[in-house]
PDB file of C-alpha atoms in Angstrom:
ATOM      1  CA  PHE A   1     -11.236  13.020  -0.241  1.00 49.00           C
ATOM      2  CA  TYR A   2      -8.869  10.765  -2.158  1.00 57.00           C
ATOM      3  CA  HIS A   3      -8.245  11.073  -5.872  1.00 56.00           C
ATOM      4  CA  ILE A   4      -7.665   7.955  -7.903  1.00 59.00           C
ATOM      5  CA  TYR A   5      -7.400   7.313 -11.608  1.00 58.00           C
ATOM      6  CA  VAL A   6      -8.399   3.809 -12.774  1.00 58.00           C
ATOM      7  CA  VAL A   7      -7.583   2.414 -16.235  1.00 62.00           C
ATOM      8  CA  ASN A   8      -8.685  -1.111 -17.220  1.00 57.00           C
ATOM      9  CA  GLY A   9      -9.329  -1.980 -13.586  1.00 55.00           C
ATOM     10  CA  LYS A  10      -5.922  -0.845 -12.324  1.00 57.00           C
ATOM     11  CA  ALA A  11      -5.284   2.219 -10.189  1.00 59.00           C
ATOM     12  CA  GLN A  12      -2.765   4.477 -11.919  1.00 61.00           C
ATOM     13  CA  GLY A  13      -0.321   6.421  -9.770  1.00 60.00           C
ATOM     14  CA  VAL A  14      -0.674   6.965  -6.049  1.00 59.00           C
ATOM     15  CA  LEU A  15      -3.859   7.646  -4.086  1.00 60.00           C
ATOM     16  CA  MET A  16      -3.680  11.367  -3.341  1.00 59.00           C
ATOM     17  CA  PRO A  17      -5.596  12.942  -0.455  1.00 59.00           C
ATOM     18  CA  THR A  18      -6.995  16.466  -0.562  1.00 60.00           C
ATOM     19  CA  PRO A  19      -5.802  18.326   1.362  1.00 57.00           C
ATOM     20  CA  ALA A  20      -2.361  16.688   1.106  1.00 57.00           C
ATOM     21  CA  VAL A  21      -1.599  16.121   4.800  1.00 53.00           C
ATOM     22  CA  VAL A  22       0.611  13.424   6.301  1.00 52.00           C
ATOM     23  CA  GLN A  23      -2.188  11.804   8.329  1.00 49.00           C
ATOM     24  CA  ALA A  24      -4.378  11.361   5.234  1.00 54.00           C
ATOM     25  CA  ALA A  25      -1.457  10.097   3.145  1.00 56.00           C
ATOM     26  CA  GLN A  26      -0.772   7.384   5.754  1.00 53.00           C
ATOM     27  CA  LEU A  27      -4.223   5.901   5.043  1.00 56.00           C
ATOM     28  CA  ALA A  28      -3.535   5.598   1.305  1.00 61.00           C
ATOM     29  CA  ARG A  29      -1.850   2.167   1.637  1.00 58.00           C
ATOM     30  CA  ALA A  30      -4.824   0.773   3.552  1.00 56.00           C
ATOM     31  CA  LEU A  31      -7.303   2.181   1.037  1.00 60.00           C
ATOM     32  CA  ALA A  32      -5.285   0.791  -1.878  1.00 62.00           C
ATOM     33  CA  LEU A  33      -6.030  -2.713  -0.530  1.00 59.00           C
ATOM     34  CA  LEU A  34      -9.641  -2.206  -1.625  1.00 59.00           C
ATOM     35  CA  LEU A  35      -8.700  -1.590  -5.262  1.00 62.00           C
ATOM     36  CA  PRO A  36      -7.801  -5.017  -6.727  1.00 57.00           C
ATOM     37  CA  GLY A  37     -11.553  -5.710  -6.944  1.00 50.00           C
ATOM     38  CA  PHE A  38     -11.839  -3.310  -9.885  1.00 55.00           C
ATOM     39  CA  ARG A  39      -9.957  -5.686 -12.172  1.00 64.00           C
ATOM     40  CA  ALA A  40     -11.939  -8.201 -14.212  1.00 70.00           C
ATOM     41  CA  ALA A  41     -10.247 -11.495 -13.380  1.00 76.00           C
ATOM     42  CA  LYS A  42     -11.048 -15.153 -12.929  1.00 81.00           C
ATOM     43  CA  ALA A  43      -9.649 -17.789 -10.582  1.00 85.00           C
ATOM     44  CA  GLY A  44      -5.986 -18.445 -11.403  1.00 89.00           C
ATOM     45  CA  ASP A  45      -5.292 -15.013 -12.936  1.00 90.00           C
ATOM     46  CA  SER A  46      -2.328 -13.117 -11.526  1.00 91.00           C
ATOM     47  CA  TRP A  47      -0.644  -9.744 -12.081  1.00 88.00           C
ATOM     48  CA  ALA A  48       1.889  -7.436 -10.434  1.00 89.00           C
ATOM     49  CA  ASP A  49       1.190  -3.910  -9.205  1.00 83.00           C
ATOM     50  CA  THR A  50       4.132  -1.589  -8.630  1.00 81.00           C
ATOM     51  CA  THR A  51       3.830   1.631  -6.644  1.00 77.00           C
ATOM     52  CA  SER A  52       6.631   4.173  -6.387  1.00 77.00           C
ATOM     53  CA  ALA A  53       6.795   7.504  -4.610  1.00 75.00           C
ATOM     54  CA  ASP A  54       9.454  10.187  -4.230  1.00 78.00           C
ATOM     55  CA  THR A  55       8.492  13.207  -2.145  1.00 78.00           C
ATOM     56  CA  THR A  56      10.095  16.129  -0.352  1.00 79.00           C
ATOM     57  CA  VAL A  57       8.187  17.569   2.610  1.00 73.00           C
ATOM     58  CA  SER A  58       9.065  20.737   4.534  1.00 76.00           C
ATOM     59  CA  GLY A  59       7.663  21.920   7.828  1.00 75.00           C
ATOM     60  CA  ALA A  60       8.720  23.297  11.196  1.00 77.00           C
ATOM     61  CA  GLY A  61      12.112  24.217   9.728  1.00 79.00           C
ATOM     62  CA  VAL A  62      12.889  20.655   8.616  1.00 77.00           C
ATOM     63  CA  THR A  63      13.029  19.265   5.087  1.00 81.00           C
ATOM     64  CA  ALA A  64      12.669  15.493   4.695  1.00 79.00           C
ATOM     65  CA  ASN A  65      12.928  13.334   1.603  1.00 81.00           C
ATOM     66  CA  THR A  66      10.799  10.197   1.345  1.00 80.00           C
ATOM     67  CA  SER A  67      11.050   7.542  -1.342  1.00 83.00           C
ATOM     68  CA  GLY A  68       9.507   4.134  -1.578  1.00 83.00           C
ATOM     69  CA  ARG A  69       8.701   1.253  -3.866  1.00 85.00           C
ATOM     70  CA  SER A  70       6.245  -1.578  -3.339  1.00 85.00           C
ATOM     71  CA  ILE A  71       5.571  -4.554  -5.588  1.00 88.00           C
ATOM     72  CA  THR A  72       2.537  -6.743  -4.969  1.00 87.00           C
ATOM     73  CA  VAL A  73       1.931  -9.922  -6.977  1.00 92.00           C
ATOM     74  CA  TRP A  74      -1.820 -10.606  -6.870  1.00 89.00           C
ATOM     75  CA  THR A  75      -3.484 -13.963  -7.614  1.00 92.00           C
ATOM     76  CA  VAL A  76      -7.219 -14.622  -7.790  1.00 89.00           C
ATOM     77  CA  THR A  77      -7.606 -17.710  -5.624  1.00 85.00           C
ATOM     78  CA  ALA A  78     -11.393 -18.107  -5.971  1.00 78.00           C
ATOM     79  CA  ALA A  79     -14.212 -16.547  -7.950  1.00 70.00           C
ATOM     80  CA  ASP A  80     -17.464 -18.199  -6.905  1.00 75.00           C
ATOM     81  CA  GLY A  81     -20.947 -16.765  -6.551  1.00 79.00           C
ATOM     82  CA  GLY A  82     -19.961 -13.349  -7.872  1.00 78.00           C
ATOM     83  CA  VAL A  83     -17.277 -12.892  -5.205  1.00 85.00           C
ATOM     84  CA  LYS A  84     -13.510 -12.955  -5.803  1.00 86.00           C
ATOM     85  CA  GLN A  85     -10.820 -13.757  -3.262  1.00 89.00           C
ATOM     86  CA  ILE A  86      -7.534 -12.131  -4.190  1.00 89.00           C
ATOM     87  CA  ASP A  87      -4.237 -12.848  -2.426  1.00 92.00           C
ATOM     88  CA  GLY A  88      -1.091 -10.785  -2.738  1.00 91.00           C
ATOM     89  CA  VAL A  89       2.582 -11.177  -1.877  1.00 94.00           C
ATOM     90  CA  ILE A  90       4.211  -7.836  -1.061  1.00 90.00           C
ATOM     91  CA  ALA A  91       7.824  -6.627  -1.057  1.00 92.00           C
ATOM     92  CA  GLY A  92       8.575  -3.004  -0.310  1.00 88.00           C
ATOM     93  CA  THR A  93      11.254  -0.522   0.666  1.00 88.00           C
ATOM     94  CA  THR A  94      10.990   2.985   2.079  1.00 85.00           C
ATOM     95  CA  SER A  95      13.636   5.592   2.872  1.00 86.00           C
ATOM     96  CA  VAL A  96      13.027   8.743   4.892  1.00 83.00           C
ATOM     97  CA  GLY A  97      15.765  11.231   5.542  1.00 84.00           C
ATOM     98  CA  SER A  98      16.642  14.720   6.642  1.00 82.00           C
ATOM     99  CA  ALA A  99      19.851  16.415   7.733  1.00 77.00           C
ATOM    100  CA  GLN A 100      19.420  15.012  11.254  1.00 80.00           C
ATOM    101  CA  MET A 101      18.003  11.529  10.607  1.00 84.00           C
ATOM    102  CA  GLN A 102      17.852   8.724   8.043  1.00 87.00           C
ATOM    103  CA  MET A 103      15.623   5.634   8.151  1.00 87.00           C
ATOM    104  CA  ASP A 104      15.608   2.738   5.674  1.00 90.00           C
ATOM    105  CA  ILE A 105      12.820   0.159   5.904  1.00 88.00           C
ATOM    106  CA  GLN A 106      12.330  -3.213   4.172  1.00 91.00           C
ATOM    107  CA  LEU A 107       9.033  -5.102   4.547  1.00 89.00           C
ATOM    108  CA  ASN A 108       7.661  -8.351   3.098  1.00 92.00           C
ATOM    109  CA  GLY A 109       4.182  -9.709   3.618  1.00 92.00           C
ATOM    110  CA  THR A 110       0.819 -10.845   2.334  1.00 93.00           C
ATOM    111  CA  SER A 111      -2.591  -9.345   1.613  1.00 90.00           C
ATOM    112  CA  HIS A 112      -6.026 -10.910   1.222  1.00 91.00           C
ATOM    113  CA  THR A 113      -9.053  -9.200  -0.343  1.00 87.00           C
ATOM    114  CA  VAL A 114     -12.667 -10.248  -0.843  1.00 88.00           C
ATOM    115  CA  ALA A 115     -14.505  -8.379  -3.596  1.00 83.00           C
ATOM    116  CA  PRO A 116     -17.804  -8.696  -5.437  1.00 81.00           C
ATOM    117  CA  VAL A 117     -16.961  -8.980  -9.153  1.00 75.00           C
ATOM    118  CA  GLY A 118     -16.455  -5.501 -10.660  1.00 72.00           C
ATOM    119  CA  GLU A 119     -16.669  -3.664  -7.337  1.00 76.00           C
ATOM    120  CA  LEU A 120     -14.403  -2.372  -4.595  1.00 76.00           C
ATOM    121  CA  ALA A 121     -13.384  -4.988  -2.069  1.00 81.00           C
ATOM    122  CA  THR A 122     -15.633  -5.407   0.953  1.00 83.00           C
ATOM    123  CA  THR A 123     -12.807  -6.527   3.253  1.00 86.00           C
ATOM    124  CA  ALA A 124      -9.034  -6.579   3.054  1.00 86.00           C
ATOM    125  CA  THR A 125      -6.189  -7.563   5.357  1.00 88.00           C
ATOM    126  CA  SER A 126      -2.460  -7.054   5.070  1.00 87.00           C
ATOM    127  CA  LYS A 127       0.393  -8.313   7.231  1.00 89.00           C
ATOM    128  CA  ALA A 128       4.042  -7.458   6.744  1.00 89.00           C
ATOM    129  CA  ALA A 129       7.243  -7.827   8.731  1.00 92.00           C
ATOM    130  CA  GLY A 130      10.765  -6.636   8.208  1.00 92.00           C
ATOM    131  CA  GLN A 131      13.541  -4.493   9.520  1.00 93.00           C
ATOM    132  CA  ALA A 132      14.486  -0.851   9.638  1.00 90.00           C
ATOM    133  CA  ASN A 133      17.767   0.878  10.204  1.00 92.00           C
ATOM    134  CA  MET A 134      17.694   4.374  11.635  1.00 90.00           C
ATOM    135  CA  SER A 135      20.631   6.716  11.964  1.00 91.00           C
ATOM    136  CA  ILE A 136      20.201   9.702  14.296  1.00 85.00           C
ATOM    137  CA  ALA A 137      23.139  12.065  14.715  1.00 82.00           C
ATOM    138  CA  GLY A 138      25.495   9.274  13.635  1.00 82.00           C
ATOM    139  CA  ASN A 139      24.055   6.656  16.016  1.00 89.00           C
ATOM    140  CA  ALA A 140      22.704   3.500  14.335  1.00 91.00           C
ATOM    141  CA  VAL A 141      19.462   2.047  15.677  1.00 92.00           C
ATOM    142  CA  PRO A 142      18.358  -1.298  14.136  1.00 94.00           C
ATOM    143  CA  MET A 143      14.662  -2.182  14.500  1.00 92.00           C
ATOM    144  CA  LYS A 144      12.271  -4.993  13.671  1.00 94.00           C
ATOM    145  CA  MET A 145       8.875  -3.984  12.319  1.00 88.00           C
ATOM    146  CA  THR A 146       5.459  -5.596  12.023  1.00 88.00           C
ATOM    147  CA  VAL A 147       2.545  -3.936  10.232  1.00 84.00           C
ATOM    148  CA  GLU A 148      -1.012  -5.311  10.221  1.00 85.00           C
ATOM    149  CA  MET A 149      -4.019  -3.646   8.582  1.00 84.00           C
ATOM    150  CA  THR A 150      -7.657  -4.622   8.310  1.00 84.00           C
ATOM    151  CA  VAL A 151      -9.922  -2.559   6.074  1.00 81.00           C
ATOM    152  CA  THR A 152     -13.696  -2.980   5.864  1.00 82.00           C
ATOM    153  CA  ARG A 153     -15.774  -1.072   3.337  1.00 79.00           C
ATOM    154  CA  ILE A 154     -18.851   0.529   4.860  1.00 76.00           C
ATOM    155  CA  PRO A 155     -21.730   0.318   2.342  1.00 71.00           C
TER     156      PRO A 155
END
């Protein structure tokens, strides 16, 4: 189960799974793509959604700190026949660190959602690319990253 609080068509806070396990939390970003459909909007409307998280997780004798911030600027590109198409431009950063390892990630990308007016989106896609820098035991490891998600609501 995921808990979400919606005010005036906008999800407030972060989607929280119960129980709070890492695997379920990793799906939260994909599920959040379905939420812009809640907002009452017409073609040409735009808004920005900002999501921030700061968490400390302990397990197997390791404590890791995770922080992140994502800003998505959404624009309704069409609203015909009771269906909205919503496009977003995303910029985000994430940092994960423990005593043994630190990783800093920067991603930029786009999202596209199709939603019946006043309902959750029926389909959503997101593509992002960027770079990450990981430091393990003092050794720097630069990486390039690509993330692609497709979410389809099952009626």
